[in-house]
Amino acid sequence: DGGITQSPKYLFRKEGQNVTLSCEQNLNHDAMYWYRQDPGQGLRLIYYSQIVNDFQKGDIAEGYSVSREKKESFPLTVTSAQKNPTAFYLCASSISAGDLYEQYFGPGTRLTVT
Amino acid sequence: AQKVTQAQTEISVVEKEDVTLDCVYETRDTTYYLFWYKQPPSGELVFLIRRNSFDEQNEISGRYSWNFQKSTSSFNFTITASQVVDSAVYFCALSGMTTDSWGKLQFGAGTQVVVTP
């Protein structure tokens, strides 16, 4: 079955540690995205990538980093510079960002930093 | 800047009632896309519908229908004969076609729909 996988579903870290969230897709989509969701709020774009080895900052990129070395993978690192890292993180992909196809989402990772 | 407003925080209905979700958007783009997504308790967002700004024709798809009115910048969504499985958070989203907004979804805050038996 084609889809997007995110692991782990729940992640706990101590303050000051970097943590990397995994996102893998087997849909052969060119574009991938990372969003952050806080309670009672909509999703906010962190980073997005339209093709391999290329990515752009979204609205709230500070304290985050990404890489896109393979078409299938778009890992997100939450660094210690992110002041409020506890949130629900959603990865998405679409056929092509250029044609504004709908985005398909993974199940999300709930990160708790204490 | 783009903005999506969903003024309804939560709507509670009894099964079989209709539910209409309001969405108002702001954009400077003359061409854009509008979306509705559903987020069940599991957390994963599910794509429901997409509409481009060229086409104001309203449609029905099963129990879902939408009312797109460019003149009032609204993109309302209706669930007919609601079911308990419709309980979820529903998000309206906007994507423009300028260099700054290309491929980037701007989400509203979401509306929690609670359907009771």
Tab-separated table of C-alpha atoms in Angstrom:
chain	number	residue	atom	x	y	z
A	1	ASP	CA	0.000	0.000	0.000
A	2	GLY	CA	1.251	3.451	-0.889
A	3	GLY	CA	1.414	6.057	1.784
A	4	ILE	CA	3.398	8.181	4.172
A	5	THR	CA	4.970	6.791	7.317
A	6	GLN	CA	6.175	8.779	10.263
A	7	SER	CA	8.041	7.322	13.148
A	8	PRO	CA	7.825	7.169	16.021
A	9	LYS	CA	4.235	8.052	16.888
A	10	TYR	CA	5.248	9.406	20.302
A	11	LEU	CA	8.648	10.861	21.153
A	12	PHE	CA	9.968	12.168	24.436
A	13	ARG	CA	13.135	14.203	24.841
A	14	LYS	CA	14.912	16.261	27.423
A	15	GLU	CA	15.329	19.957	26.851
A	16	GLY	CA	18.568	20.818	25.069
A	17	GLN	CA	18.676	17.685	22.941
A	18	ASN	CA	18.294	17.611	19.194
A	19	VAL	CA	15.768	15.116	17.870
A	20	THR	CA	15.092	13.880	14.344
A	21	LEU	CA	11.621	12.951	13.118
A	22	SER	CA	11.352	10.495	10.283
A	23	CYS	CA	9.113	10.839	7.223
A	24	GLU	CA	9.067	8.342	4.372
A	25	GLN	CA	6.739	8.155	1.369
A	26	ASN	CA	6.355	5.541	-1.359
A	27	LEU	CA	3.908	7.524	-3.469
A	28	ASN	CA	6.614	8.725	-5.869
A	29	HIS	CA	5.708	12.299	-4.989
A	30	ASP	CA	8.127	15.084	-5.793
A	31	ALA	CA	7.069	17.521	-3.082
A	32	MET	CA	7.223	16.986	0.663
A	33	TYR	CA	6.259	19.192	3.612
A	34	TRP	CA	6.578	19.466	7.379
A	35	TYR	CA	3.889	21.086	9.504
A	36	ARG	CA	3.550	21.791	13.177
A	37	GLN	CA	0.202	21.671	14.975
A	38	ASP	CA	-0.384	23.107	18.438
A	39	PRO	CA	-3.537	22.387	20.469
A	40	GLY	CA	-6.582	24.157	19.113
A	41	GLN	CA	-4.688	25.587	16.195
A	42	GLY	CA	-4.290	24.927	12.529
A	43	LEU	CA	-1.168	23.621	10.881
A	44	ARG	CA	1.811	25.859	10.277
A	45	LEU	CA	4.398	25.145	7.606
A	46	ILE	CA	7.953	24.546	8.816
A	47	TYR	CA	9.838	23.496	5.669
A	48	TYR	CA	8.988	22.167	2.253
A	49	SER	CA	10.868	20.540	-0.583
A	50	GLN	CA	9.852	20.491	-4.213
A	51	ILE	CA	12.633	18.231	-5.468
A	52	VAL	CA	15.537	16.212	-4.148
A	53	ASN	CA	18.417	18.243	-2.696
A	54	ASP	CA	16.294	21.372	-2.534
A	55	PHE	CA	14.128	22.786	0.260
A	56	GLN	CA	12.688	26.099	1.376
A	57	LYS	CA	11.749	27.608	4.700
A	58	GLY	CA	8.125	27.860	5.612
A	59	ASP	CA	6.528	30.251	8.070
A	60	ILE	CA	8.158	28.916	11.240
A	61	ALA	CA	11.534	27.448	10.230
A	62	GLU	CA	13.580	28.846	13.120
A	63	GLY	CA	14.980	26.083	15.300
A	64	TYR	CA	14.373	23.371	12.701
A	65	SER	CA	16.469	21.811	9.943
A	66	VAL	CA	15.718	19.357	7.134
A	67	SER	CA	17.427	17.378	4.404
A	68	ARG	CA	16.166	15.850	1.177
A	69	GLU	CA	18.818	13.440	-0.044
A	70	LYS	CA	16.310	10.931	-1.404
A	71	LYS	CA	12.943	11.429	-3.047
A	72	GLU	CA	11.297	9.145	-0.517
A	73	SER	CA	12.647	10.712	2.644
A	74	PHE	CA	12.373	14.131	4.290
A	75	PRO	CA	13.599	14.004	7.907
A	76	LEU	CA	13.050	16.938	10.243
A	77	THR	CA	15.477	17.794	13.029
A	78	VAL	CA	14.150	19.778	15.957
A	79	THR	CA	17.181	21.518	17.401
A	80	SER	CA	17.774	22.815	20.887
A	81	ALA	CA	17.312	26.306	19.463
A	82	GLN	CA	13.579	25.693	19.044
A	83	LYS	CA	12.060	27.404	22.069
A	84	ASN	CA	8.757	25.519	22.223
A	85	PRO	CA	9.320	22.172	20.543
A	86	THR	CA	6.451	20.256	22.175
A	87	ALA	CA	3.840	19.821	19.435
A	88	PHE	CA	2.271	17.445	16.953
A	89	TYR	CA	4.343	17.205	13.765
A	90	LEU	CA	2.806	16.200	10.461
A	91	CYS	CA	4.601	15.301	7.265
A	92	ALA	CA	2.875	15.540	3.896
A	93	SER	CA	3.615	14.972	0.243
A	94	SER	CA	2.074	15.909	-3.085
A	95	ILE	CA	2.665	14.890	-6.671
A	96	SER	CA	4.154	18.249	-7.468
A	97	ALA	CA	4.103	21.540	-5.640
A	98	GLY	CA	4.003	23.340	-8.938
A	99	ASP	CA	0.565	22.104	-9.892
A	100	LEU	CA	-0.942	22.535	-6.451
A	101	TYR	CA	-2.103	18.996	-6.109
A	102	GLU	CA	-3.681	18.050	-2.831
A	103	GLN	CA	-1.300	17.061	-0.083
A	104	TYR	CA	-1.422	13.657	1.559
A	105	PHE	CA	-0.518	13.446	5.212
A	106	GLY	CA	1.222	10.939	7.425
A	107	PRO	CA	-0.091	9.857	10.850
A	108	GLY	CA	2.052	12.396	12.690
A	109	THR	CA	4.584	12.340	15.525
A	110	ARG	CA	3.722	13.784	18.908
A	111	LEU	CA	6.879	15.267	20.419
A	112	THR	CA	7.101	16.095	24.098
A	113	VAL	CA	10.138	17.923	25.426
A	114	THR	CA	10.577	18.324	29.176
B	1	ALA	CA	-0.391	37.753	3.185
B	2	GLN	CA	-2.882	34.954	3.105
B	3	LYS	CA	-5.313	34.219	5.892
B	4	VAL	CA	-8.016	31.645	6.516
B	5	THR	CA	-10.634	32.165	9.202
B	6	GLN	CA	-12.859	29.479	10.630
B	7	ALA	CA	-14.963	31.318	13.160
B	8	GLN	CA	-16.723	28.239	14.517
B	9	THR	CA	-14.608	26.550	17.164
B	10	GLU	CA	-16.966	23.638	17.785
B	11	ILE	CA	-20.278	22.426	16.397
B	12	SER	CA	-22.327	19.752	18.120
B	13	VAL	CA	-25.156	17.985	16.326
B	14	VAL	CA	-27.279	14.908	16.678
B	15	GLU	CA	-26.851	12.182	14.111
B	16	LYS	CA	-28.680	12.800	10.813
B	17	GLU	CA	-28.632	16.556	11.203
B	18	ASP	CA	-26.837	18.622	8.561
B	19	VAL	CA	-23.647	20.473	9.504
B	20	THR	CA	-22.327	23.544	7.713
B	21	LEU	CA	-18.772	24.706	8.329
B	22	ASP	CA	-17.853	28.278	7.537
B	23	CYS	CA	-14.589	29.375	5.956
B	24	VAL	CA	-13.574	32.889	4.996
B	25	TYR	CA	-10.253	33.597	3.316
B	26	GLU	CA	-8.054	36.519	2.386
B	27	THR	CA	-5.544	36.542	-0.429
B	28	ARG	CA	-4.031	38.965	-2.887
B	29	ASP	CA	-3.593	36.227	-5.443
B	30	THR	CA	-6.024	36.313	-8.333
B	31	THR	CA	-5.635	32.589	-8.806
B	32	TYR	CA	-5.667	30.206	-5.876
B	33	TYR	CA	-6.902	26.867	-4.593
B	34	LEU	CA	-9.105	26.090	-1.629
B	35	PHE	CA	-9.192	22.812	0.268
B	36	TRP	CA	-11.065	21.063	3.023
B	37	TYR	CA	-9.331	18.469	5.184
B	38	LYS	CA	-10.661	16.245	7.953
B	39	GLN	CA	-8.631	15.286	11.026
B	40	PRO	CA	-10.151	12.371	12.961
B	41	PRO	CA	-8.971	11.589	16.505
B	42	SER	CA	-6.152	9.467	15.080
B	43	GLY	CA	-4.479	12.703	13.973
B	44	GLU	CA	-3.882	12.044	10.299
B	45	LEU	CA	-5.329	14.664	7.959
B	46	VAL	CA	-7.566	13.343	5.213
B	47	PHE	CA	-8.060	15.303	2.003
B	48	LEU	CA	-11.737	15.937	1.209
B	49	ILE	CA	-12.077	18.455	-1.603
B	50	ARG	CA	-10.141	20.966	-3.691
B	51	ARG	CA	-11.521	23.905	-5.589
B	52	ASN	CA	-9.735	26.416	-7.818
B	53	SER	CA	-10.633	30.074	-7.973
B	54	PHE	CA	-11.663	29.839	-11.621
B	55	ASP	CA	-14.605	27.656	-10.872
B	56	GLU	CA	-17.375	28.829	-8.576
B	57	GLN	CA	-19.671	25.979	-9.440
B	58	ASN	CA	-20.925	24.344	-6.305
B	59	GLU	CA	-20.988	20.590	-6.194
B	60	ILE	CA	-22.160	17.659	-4.210
B	61	SER	CA	-20.114	14.560	-3.602
B	62	GLY	CA	-21.995	11.964	-1.620
B	63	ARG	CA	-22.895	13.542	1.705
B	64	TYR	CA	-20.456	16.412	1.179
B	65	SER	CA	-21.246	19.660	-0.607
B	66	TRP	CA	-19.564	23.029	-0.781
B	67	ASN	CA	-20.531	26.587	-1.501
B	68	PHE	CA	-17.759	28.716	-3.003
B	69	GLN	CA	-18.538	32.412	-3.316
B	70	LYS	CA	-15.679	34.518	-4.584
B	71	SER	CA	-17.585	37.758	-4.009
B	72	THR	CA	-17.642	37.141	-0.270
B	73	SER	CA	-14.373	35.145	-0.104
B	74	SER	CA	-16.165	32.223	1.458
B	75	PHE	CA	-15.804	28.488	0.963
B	76	ASN	CA	-18.368	26.779	3.164
B	77	PHE	CA	-18.637	23.031	3.556
B	78	THR	CA	-21.740	21.002	4.402
B	79	ILE	CA	-22.112	17.462	5.665
B	80	THR	CA	-25.590	16.157	5.003
B	81	ALA	CA	-27.213	13.619	7.311
B	82	SER	CA	-24.262	13.555	9.685
B	83	GLN	CA	-22.976	10.317	11.173
B	84	VAL	CA	-20.950	9.610	14.292
B	85	VAL	CA	-17.944	8.824	12.085
B	86	ASP	CA	-18.012	12.426	10.887
B	87	SER	CA	-16.809	13.543	14.308
B	88	ALA	CA	-13.465	15.187	13.653
B	89	VAL	CA	-11.729	18.516	13.258
B	90	TYR	CA	-12.259	20.045	9.843
B	91	PHE	CA	-9.723	22.414	8.329
B	92	CYS	CA	-10.130	24.862	5.501
B	93	ALA	CA	-6.918	25.706	3.655
B	94	LEU	CA	-5.766	28.058	0.935
B	95	SER	CA	-2.873	27.876	-1.516
B	96	GLY	CA	-1.944	30.697	-3.852
B	97	MET	CA	0.004	30.816	-7.046
B	98	THR	CA	2.439	33.665	-6.537
B	99	THR	CA	6.101	32.925	-5.895
B	100	ASP	CA	5.671	33.412	-2.147
B	101	SER	CA	2.555	31.304	-1.770
B	102	TRP	CA	3.144	28.631	-4.407
B	103	GLY	CA	2.480	25.132	-3.096
B	104	LYS	CA	2.150	26.329	0.492
B	105	LEU	CA	-1.057	25.619	2.350
B	106	GLN	CA	-2.401	28.244	4.741
B	107	PHE	CA	-4.705	26.545	7.239
B	108	GLY	CA	-7.542	27.883	9.315
B	109	ALA	CA	-7.705	27.052	13.016
B	110	GLY	CA	-10.170	24.240	12.429
B	111	THR	CA	-13.718	23.463	13.535
B	112	GLN	CA	-14.385	20.549	15.874
B	113	VAL	CA	-17.504	18.650	14.813
B	114	VAL	CA	-19.125	16.408	17.399
B	115	VAL	CA	-21.893	14.104	16.207
B	116	THR	CA	-23.806	12.287	18.914
B	117	PRO	CA	-26.087	9.293	18.344
